[in-house]
Structure formats: structure tokens, C-alpha cells
Amino acid sequence: MAEAAESPGDPGTTSPRPLFAGLSDISISQDIPIEGEITIPVRSRSRESDSSTLNESVRNTIMRDLKAVGKKFMHVLYPRKSNTLLRDWDLWGPLILCVTLALMLQRGSVDGEKDGGPQFAEVFVIVWFGAVTITLNSKLLGGNISFFQSLCVLGYCILPLTVAMLVCRLVLLADPGPVNFMVRLFVVIVMFVWSIVASTAFLADSQPPNRKALAVYPVFLFYFVISWMILTFTPQ
Amino acid sequence: MAAADGLAFHEFEEATNLLAETPDAATTSKSDQLTPKGHVVVAVGSGGSYGVEEEVEEEGDKTALLQEEKPQPGFWTFSYYQSFFDVDTSQVLDRIKGSLLPWPGHNFVRHHLRNRPDLYGPFWICATLAFVLAVTGNLTLVLAQRRDPSVHYSPQFHKVTVAGITIYCYAWLVPLALWGFLRWRKGIRERMGPYTFLETVCIYGYSLFVFIPTVVLWLIPVPWLQWLFGALALTLSAAGLVFTLWPVVREDTRLVAAVLLSTVVVLHALLAMGCKLYFFQPLPPEHIAPPSQATSLPPNILLTPTMTRSMATS
């Protein structure tokens, strides 16, 4: 069969003797009528693997997404100049981080008055609208990063501050005092610097060179506000 | 470009070369100042050094014309808004410096904006000022609690909302009113056109920058020093506004000019005082009861006189 395929049966051949004259009388398999082009076997195999993600178990799908999110967390914690965060952006990580942060931050020090820490909705709005504003700002300044890539990077770089929130929560279980405050201040400052360094490593390259500072300053303001919310959190 | 050969030969050579590149162009002499895009200008003047200068001039003419000829993108396109963010870091810093040091003859719009207003400065200066107000207001409460443990500390997050709304309303609605008023008066006099809306927003936005370091300095818990810093910032800021508005207002009648400028200064002073009194509530040094927090401030700045009165009486 392969030999028959190799001879293309070109209509333009001027050989007087038909090469495979008797071949048409041979039927390869009585059951399957072969007609149409003979495809390369590799292509049919890949078509099978495409449809196989539809048939895989739910556990596989979830684990694949979780692994992608985890890999991006590692990229944020050890920021190198890699393109993984930008190329395969997703918004699961930012959502998980934002919800965790908002749940932990909500209504610190409830006294029945209007004073108090931010509500869940306030944290959520600040994080998402802040990220959207910074993205719009960098795009308006002429950056060549796409909208969702930028949201993805800004959301993932909240991870150090979420870790800082967890540490602060644990430290606040101890007795309050100036030492308590200094430890929390130190942790929050370190994580704030880490967030800025991580997001700048990903975002700064996409800006025109004479506007980098203009694009990075709102990122600084954004993480500063989140750090202040974390630092001023006092449990009731 | 120009060689030592006979100029006539050189001219035609150049012209033919250039014409070969742009076949549908026509040659004109240099005396023709308006050079539309499709035309090729050949240096007819003598001397080689003319070439470079003329190129620069032509570039300037061409780019000026290009800016006029380019069709303005509609307001629903992204590039329309991109034209308002067409600034570099150095330009923004230069504009901030210009607002910090007002000078009587030095018009902010003409010297620093150079008729290219931007929205980056006003927007992010207002955002920074709002957050700095809320953060330092909270920090004064922390410092007060250290001095006097009976003072009750709370994060006071609602102040962020109040600060944001106040600053943004002031920095965008007051320029709108000012611009509308100046345009209305434009019909009375013909000489100098008023500023565009964006330029007015820029003036106000950059003039608010001086309050950012002032607010940080208000952390120092010495009352007369706080009022001194406030007065200094208000003077600088209002002077910047007045010097920029003066050329536009000076041709109007004396009464209108005086009323307008004094309204501008008074509104600015109200903003500064309102922020000082609301976010930095003065705590007397003796042992006091926990300060009663004001109910949330209505976002309209015109109500601050009533608020300051209630502060004084509470």
C-alpha cells in the first residue's frame, strides 16, 4: 500500500507501460472501501490526543490548572526573567490570593462604629480596580503588554503580601507590644519590597524606556496601600 | 549635501534623485514656506550648511503640519485617550517642579505644559494625595495613642473613601466650573483665548502636588508648625494658580477678575483647611476622652464650612 502511495500516479507521466496496471483489481480489504487521500498516520494520532482532554477525569483537569498556578507562584517567589507568567496568563491565582487577603483583612477591630478595617468588598474593589487602573495606565503610556497579562502579573505579585498577612496574623496571637509591632513592620516592609521587585521584573520591560518610572510608580502606590491595610490590621 | 561643483548641476541631480524616489511629488523652492506632505523641497540656497538647518526646519514644519493634518481619532477609540498620556518621565518631573516654584511672569501653561496637557499628572497626584491623607491621618492617631493610652486606635478605613471622593471632586469639578465660566466670558473679550478644559485640569492637578509633602509634615504634632506648613503650602499653590490665571483674566473687567481670583484662592484654602481639620483632628495634650469621630463627610467641598463649625463646637 505504501508503494502504491509513493507512486503518485501523476497524470503527466508519459511512460507507455502502466506501472501498476493490475493493482486496481486487487482489493486490499474486502470490508473497508479505501477512498480519498491516504493521510500520514501521525496526524490521526494527534487528533486522538486532542479529544482526549475532553475525556480525562475531572481530577486531571483540576490538577493541571493547580499545577500551573503553583508554578506561577514559584516564579513570583523567585523572580527571574522568564516569560511563563506573561505567556500563559491565568486569573485563578489572583482570584485565590485576593479572596484570601480580603477574608483575612475584613473588619479588623469591629467596634460597632464606622471605624474599622476594610470590609471584604472594599479590599476586593481596591485590589481589582487598582490592578485595572494600573493596567490601563501602562497601556495608555504606550506599553506593549496585553490587558490580561498585566492583570495576571499584578495579581500574582500580591503573593508575598498575602504571606505577610498570614505571618502578621500569627504574630498577633502573641502579646501586643512594641516588639510585636516592630516584627510586623519588618515583615510587611520586606514583603512589600519583594512584591515590587517581582512585578517590576515582569512589567518594566514592556514600557518604552523613557516612561518606565511613570509606569512603575502606580504599582508602588498600589502595593503600598495594600501593605498599609495589612500593617494596620488589629483583631478585635 | 552641497558640493563644490556648479550648483545648477547639483540641484538637478538632487531633484531627479528625489523625484525618482517619490514620483508624484513636485519640486518647490525654499521660499515656499508651506510644504505639504507630498512635496519635495530642494535646498536652493547657497552654502552647504544650509542643508542641515533647513532639514530641521522642514522637520518642524512637517511635524507641525502633520499634527494638524492628522485626523483627530474619535473619543470612542483608545488612541484618543492615549494622546493625553503622551508624556515622558522628565516632562512630568519638570511640570511638578514648575508647580512648586511659581513665578509672577512664568505662565505654567505656556512654559511647562507647552500646550500639550496630560492627564497622567492630575490623576496620579490626586490618587497619591488621597491615600497619603488617609494614611497620615491614621498615623497621627497612632502617635496620639502613644502619648495618651486612653485614645482608642482604629484603622479608620472609611477615611480613604472620603479622601478620595473629596480630592477627585475638587480637582475635576472646580476646573470644569472655572473653564465654563472663562468660556462664557470669552464672548466679552476677544484678545486671549481661555485655556482648554484639559489645561485647566492640569493646572489644578499639578498645583495640588505641594500638599503631598505638607501632609506628611503634618505628622509633627506641634500645632503652630502645622499651621505654618499649611499656610506655606497654600501660598505656593494658590500663587501658582493666580499667576497662571492672571493673563487670561486680566483683560476682563476689574470686578470680575478680582472676584474670580479670590474665589479660586478661597476654595483652595477651604480644601486645605478642611483636610487639616478632618484628617488631623487636633488633640489637646491633656488626658481626654476618646475623640468622637465625625460622621462621614459629604463629598461636596462647599459643605466644609459647616463641618469646621461642628468641629469647633464638638
CSV table of C-alpha atoms in Angstrom, one decimal, chain B residues 47-282:
chain,number,residue,atom,x,y,z
B,47,GLY,CA,26.3,77.0,1.0
B,48,GLY,CA,26.4,73.5,2.4
B,49,SER,CA,25.5,74.3,5.9
B,50,TYR,CA,22.0,75.4,5.0
B,51,GLY,CA,21.1,71.8,4.3
B,52,VAL,CA,21.1,70.7,7.9
B,53,GLU,CA,19.3,73.7,9.3
B,54,GLU,CA,16.7,73.5,6.6
B,55,GLU,CA,16.1,69.9,7.3
B,56,VAL,CA,15.5,70.7,10.9
B,57,GLU,CA,13.1,73.5,9.9
B,58,GLU,CA,11.4,71.3,7.5
B,59,GLU,CA,11.0,68.6,10.0
B,60,GLY,CA,9.5,71.2,12.4
B,61,ASP,CA,7.1,72.5,9.7
B,62,LYS,CA,6.3,69.0,8.7
B,63,THR,CA,5.6,67.7,12.1
B,64,ALA,CA,3.6,70.8,13.0
B,65,LEU,CA,1.5,70.3,9.8
B,66,LEU,CA,1.3,66.6,10.5
B,67,GLN,CA,-0.2,67.3,13.9
B,68,GLU,CA,-2.8,69.5,12.3
B,69,GLU,CA,-3.5,67.3,9.3
B,70,LYS,CA,-3.8,64.0,11.3
B,71,PRO,CA,-7.4,63.3,11.7
B,72,GLN,CA,-8.4,63.5,15.3
B,73,PRO,CA,-9.4,60.0,16.4
B,74,GLY,CA,-12.9,59.7,17.8
B,75,PHE,CA,-13.5,59.7,21.5
B,76,TRP,CA,-14.5,56.0,21.4
B,77,THR,CA,-11.1,54.9,20.2
B,78,PHE,CA,-8.3,54.0,22.5
B,79,SER,CA,-5.8,56.2,20.7
B,80,TYR,CA,-7.8,59.3,21.6
B,81,TYR,CA,-7.1,58.8,25.2
B,82,GLN,CA,-3.6,57.7,24.5
B,83,SER,CA,-2.9,61.2,23.3
B,84,PHE,CA,-3.5,62.5,26.8
B,85,PHE,CA,-0.8,60.3,28.3
B,86,ASP,CA,1.9,61.3,25.8
B,87,VAL,CA,4.5,62.4,28.4
B,88,ASP,CA,7.9,61.2,29.5
B,89,THR,CA,9.2,60.9,33.0
B,90,SER,CA,11.3,64.0,32.6
B,91,GLN,CA,8.4,66.1,31.4
B,92,VAL,CA,6.2,65.1,34.3
B,93,LEU,CA,9.0,65.9,36.8
B,94,ASP,CA,9.6,69.2,35.0
B,95,ARG,CA,5.9,70.1,35.4
B,96,ILE,CA,5.9,69.2,39.0
B,97,LYS,CA,8.9,71.4,39.6
B,98,GLY,CA,7.2,74.2,37.8
B,99,SER,CA,4.2,74.0,40.0
B,100,LEU,CA,6.3,74.0,43.2
B,101,LEU,CA,8.0,77.3,42.3
B,102,PRO,CA,5.6,79.7,40.9
B,103,TRP,CA,6.9,82.9,39.5
B,104,PRO,CA,4.9,86.0,38.5
B,105,GLY,CA,5.7,86.2,34.8
B,106,HIS,CA,6.0,82.5,34.5
B,107,ASN,CA,2.9,81.0,33.0
B,108,PHE,CA,2.6,77.4,33.9
B,109,VAL,CA,0.6,76.5,30.8
B,110,ARG,CA,2.8,78.2,28.3
B,111,HIS,CA,6.2,77.4,29.8
B,112,HIS,CA,5.7,73.9,31.2
B,113,LEU,CA,2.7,72.4,29.5
B,114,ARG,CA,3.6,74.0,26.2
B,115,ASN,CA,0.1,73.4,25.0
B,116,ARG,CA,0.4,69.7,25.5
B,117,PRO,CA,-1.6,68.9,28.6
B,118,ASP,CA,-1.6,65.4,30.0
B,119,LEU,CA,-3.9,63.5,32.3
B,120,TYR,CA,-1.2,61.4,34.0
B,121,GLY,CA,-0.1,64.1,36.4
B,122,PRO,CA,-3.5,65.2,37.7
B,123,PHE,CA,-4.9,61.7,38.1
B,124,TRP,CA,-2.0,60.2,40.0
B,125,ILE,CA,-1.2,63.3,42.0
B,126,CYS,CA,-4.9,63.2,43.2
B,127,ALA,CA,-4.6,59.5,44.0
B,128,THR,CA,-1.4,59.9,45.9
B,129,LEU,CA,-2.8,62.8,47.9
B,130,ALA,CA,-5.9,60.9,48.8
B,131,PHE,CA,-4.0,57.9,50.1
B,132,VAL,CA,-1.4,60.0,51.8
B,133,LEU,CA,-4.1,62.0,53.6
B,134,ALA,CA,-5.8,58.8,54.8
B,135,VAL,CA,-2.5,57.1,55.9
B,136,THR,CA,-1.0,60.1,57.7
B,137,GLY,CA,-4.4,60.9,59.3
B,138,ASN,CA,-4.3,57.3,60.7
B,139,LEU,CA,-0.7,57.7,61.7
B,140,THR,CA,-1.5,60.8,63.8
B,141,LEU,CA,-4.0,58.6,65.7
B,142,VAL,CA,-1.2,56.1,66.4
B,143,LEU,CA,1.1,58.8,67.6
B,144,ALA,CA,-1.7,60.2,69.8
B,145,GLN,CA,-2.3,56.8,71.3
B,146,ARG,CA,1.3,56.5,72.3
B,147,ARG,CA,1.2,59.8,74.1
B,148,ASP,CA,-2.1,59.1,75.7
B,149,PRO,CA,-3.1,55.4,76.1
B,150,SER,CA,-6.8,56.2,76.6
B,151,VAL,CA,-7.1,57.3,73.0
B,152,HIS,CA,-8.7,54.5,71.1
B,153,TYR,CA,-7.0,53.4,67.9
B,154,SER,CA,-8.8,52.0,64.9
B,155,PRO,CA,-7.8,51.7,61.3
B,156,GLN,CA,-10.4,54.2,60.1
B,157,PHE,CA,-10.6,52.8,56.6
B,158,HIS,CA,-13.6,54.9,55.7
B,159,LYS,CA,-11.3,57.9,55.6
B,160,VAL,CA,-9.8,56.6,52.4
B,161,THR,CA,-13.1,56.7,50.7
B,162,VAL,CA,-13.8,60.2,52.0
B,163,ALA,CA,-10.4,61.5,51.0
B,164,GLY,CA,-10.6,60.0,47.5
B,165,ILE,CA,-14.0,61.4,46.8
B,166,THR,CA,-13.1,64.9,48.1
B,167,ILE,CA,-9.9,65.3,46.3
B,168,TYR,CA,-11.2,64.0,43.0
B,169,CYS,CA,-14.3,66.1,43.1
B,170,TYR,CA,-12.3,69.2,43.8
B,171,ALA,CA,-9.7,68.5,41.2
B,172,TRP,CA,-12.1,67.8,38.4
B,173,LEU,CA,-15.3,69.7,39.2
B,174,VAL,CA,-13.7,73.1,40.1
B,175,PRO,CA,-11.7,73.2,36.9
B,176,LEU,CA,-14.9,72.4,35.0
B,177,ALA,CA,-16.7,75.3,36.6
B,178,LEU,CA,-13.7,77.6,36.0
B,179,TRP,CA,-13.4,76.6,32.4
B,180,GLY,CA,-17.1,77.0,31.8
B,181,PHE,CA,-17.0,80.5,33.4
B,182,LEU,CA,-14.0,81.5,31.4
B,183,ARG,CA,-15.6,80.4,28.2
B,184,TRP,CA,-18.7,82.3,29.0
B,185,ARG,CA,-16.7,85.4,29.5
B,186,LYS,CA,-14.7,84.8,26.3
B,187,GLY,CA,-17.5,86.2,24.4
B,188,ILE,CA,-17.0,89.6,26.1
B,189,ARG,CA,-13.3,89.9,25.1
B,190,GLU,CA,-11.5,88.7,22.0
B,191,ARG,CA,-7.9,89.0,22.8
B,192,MET,CA,-6.7,85.9,24.6
B,193,GLY,CA,-8.4,82.6,24.4
B,194,PRO,CA,-9.1,80.8,27.6
B,195,TYR,CA,-7.4,77.6,28.4
B,196,THR,CA,-8.8,74.3,27.3
B,197,PHE,CA,-10.5,72.1,29.8
B,198,LEU,CA,-7.5,69.8,30.0
B,199,GLU,CA,-5.1,72.6,30.6
B,200,THR,CA,-7.3,73.8,33.5
B,201,VAL,CA,-7.4,70.3,34.9
B,202,CYS,CA,-3.6,70.2,34.6
B,203,ILE,CA,-3.2,73.5,36.4
B,204,TYR,CA,-5.3,72.3,39.3
B,205,GLY,CA,-3.8,68.8,39.4
B,206,TYR,CA,-0.2,69.9,39.5
B,207,SER,CA,-1.0,72.7,42.0
B,208,LEU,CA,-2.1,70.0,44.4
B,209,PHE,CA,1.3,68.4,44.4
B,210,VAL,CA,2.7,70.8,47.0
B,211,PHE,CA,0.2,69.4,49.5
B,212,ILE,CA,1.7,65.9,49.5
B,213,PRO,CA,4.9,66.7,51.4
B,214,THR,CA,2.9,69.2,53.5
B,215,VAL,CA,0.5,66.4,54.6
B,216,VAL,CA,3.5,64.2,55.5
B,217,LEU,CA,5.0,67.1,57.5
B,218,TRP,CA,1.7,67.5,59.4
B,219,LEU,CA,2.7,64.4,61.3
B,220,ILE,CA,4.8,66.5,63.5
B,221,PRO,CA,2.5,67.1,66.5
B,222,VAL,CA,3.3,70.8,67.0
B,223,PRO,CA,0.2,72.9,66.2
B,224,TRP,CA,1.8,76.2,65.2
B,225,LEU,CA,4.3,74.3,63.0
B,226,GLN,CA,1.4,72.5,61.3
B,227,TRP,CA,-0.4,75.8,60.6
B,228,LEU,CA,2.8,77.3,59.3
B,229,PHE,CA,3.3,74.4,56.9
B,230,GLY,CA,-0.3,74.6,55.8
B,231,ALA,CA,0.0,78.4,55.2
B,232,LEU,CA,3.2,77.9,53.2
B,233,ALA,CA,1.7,75.2,51.0
B,234,LEU,CA,-1.4,77.2,50.5
B,235,THR,CA,0.6,80.3,49.4
B,236,LEU,CA,2.7,78.3,46.9
B,237,SER,CA,-0.3,76.5,45.5
B,238,ALA,CA,-2.6,79.5,45.3
B,239,ALA,CA,0.2,81.7,43.9
B,240,GLY,CA,0.7,79.1,41.1
B,241,LEU,CA,-3.0,79.2,40.3
B,242,VAL,CA,-3.2,83.0,40.3
B,243,PHE,CA,-0.1,83.6,38.2
B,244,THR,CA,-1.4,81.1,35.6
B,245,LEU,CA,-4.9,82.6,35.5
B,246,TRP,CA,-3.9,86.2,35.6
B,247,PRO,CA,-3.1,86.6,31.8
B,248,VAL,CA,-6.5,85.2,30.9
B,249,VAL,CA,-8.4,87.2,33.4
B,250,ARG,CA,-6.6,90.5,33.2
B,251,GLU,CA,-8.4,91.7,30.1
B,252,ASP,CA,-11.7,91.3,31.8
B,253,THR,CA,-13.3,94.0,34.0
B,254,ARG,CA,-11.6,94.6,37.3
B,255,LEU,CA,-14.5,93.4,39.3
B,256,VAL,CA,-14.9,90.1,37.5
B,257,ALA,CA,-11.1,89.4,37.7
B,258,ALA,CA,-11.0,90.2,41.4
B,259,VAL,CA,-14.0,88.1,42.2
B,260,LEU,CA,-12.7,85.1,40.1
B,261,LEU,CA,-9.3,85.1,41.6
B,262,SER,CA,-10.4,85.5,45.1
B,263,THR,CA,-13.0,82.6,44.7
B,264,VAL,CA,-10.2,80.4,43.4
B,265,VAL,CA,-8.0,81.2,46.4
B,266,VAL,CA,-10.8,80.8,48.9
B,267,LEU,CA,-11.8,77.4,47.5
B,268,HIS,CA,-8.2,76.3,47.7
B,269,ALA,CA,-7.9,77.5,51.3
B,270,LEU,CA,-11.2,75.7,52.2
B,271,LEU,CA,-9.8,72.5,50.8
B,272,ALA,CA,-6.6,72.8,52.8
B,273,MET,CA,-8.3,73.7,56.0
B,274,GLY,CA,-11.0,71.1,55.6
B,275,CYS,CA,-8.4,68.4,55.1
B,276,LYS,CA,-6.3,69.6,58.0
B,277,LEU,CA,-9.3,69.6,60.4
B,278,TYR,CA,-10.9,66.4,59.3
B,279,PHE,CA,-8.0,64.1,58.9
B,280,PHE,CA,-5.7,65.6,61.6
B,281,GLN,CA,-8.1,66.2,64.4
B,282,PRO,CA,-6.2,68.3,66.9
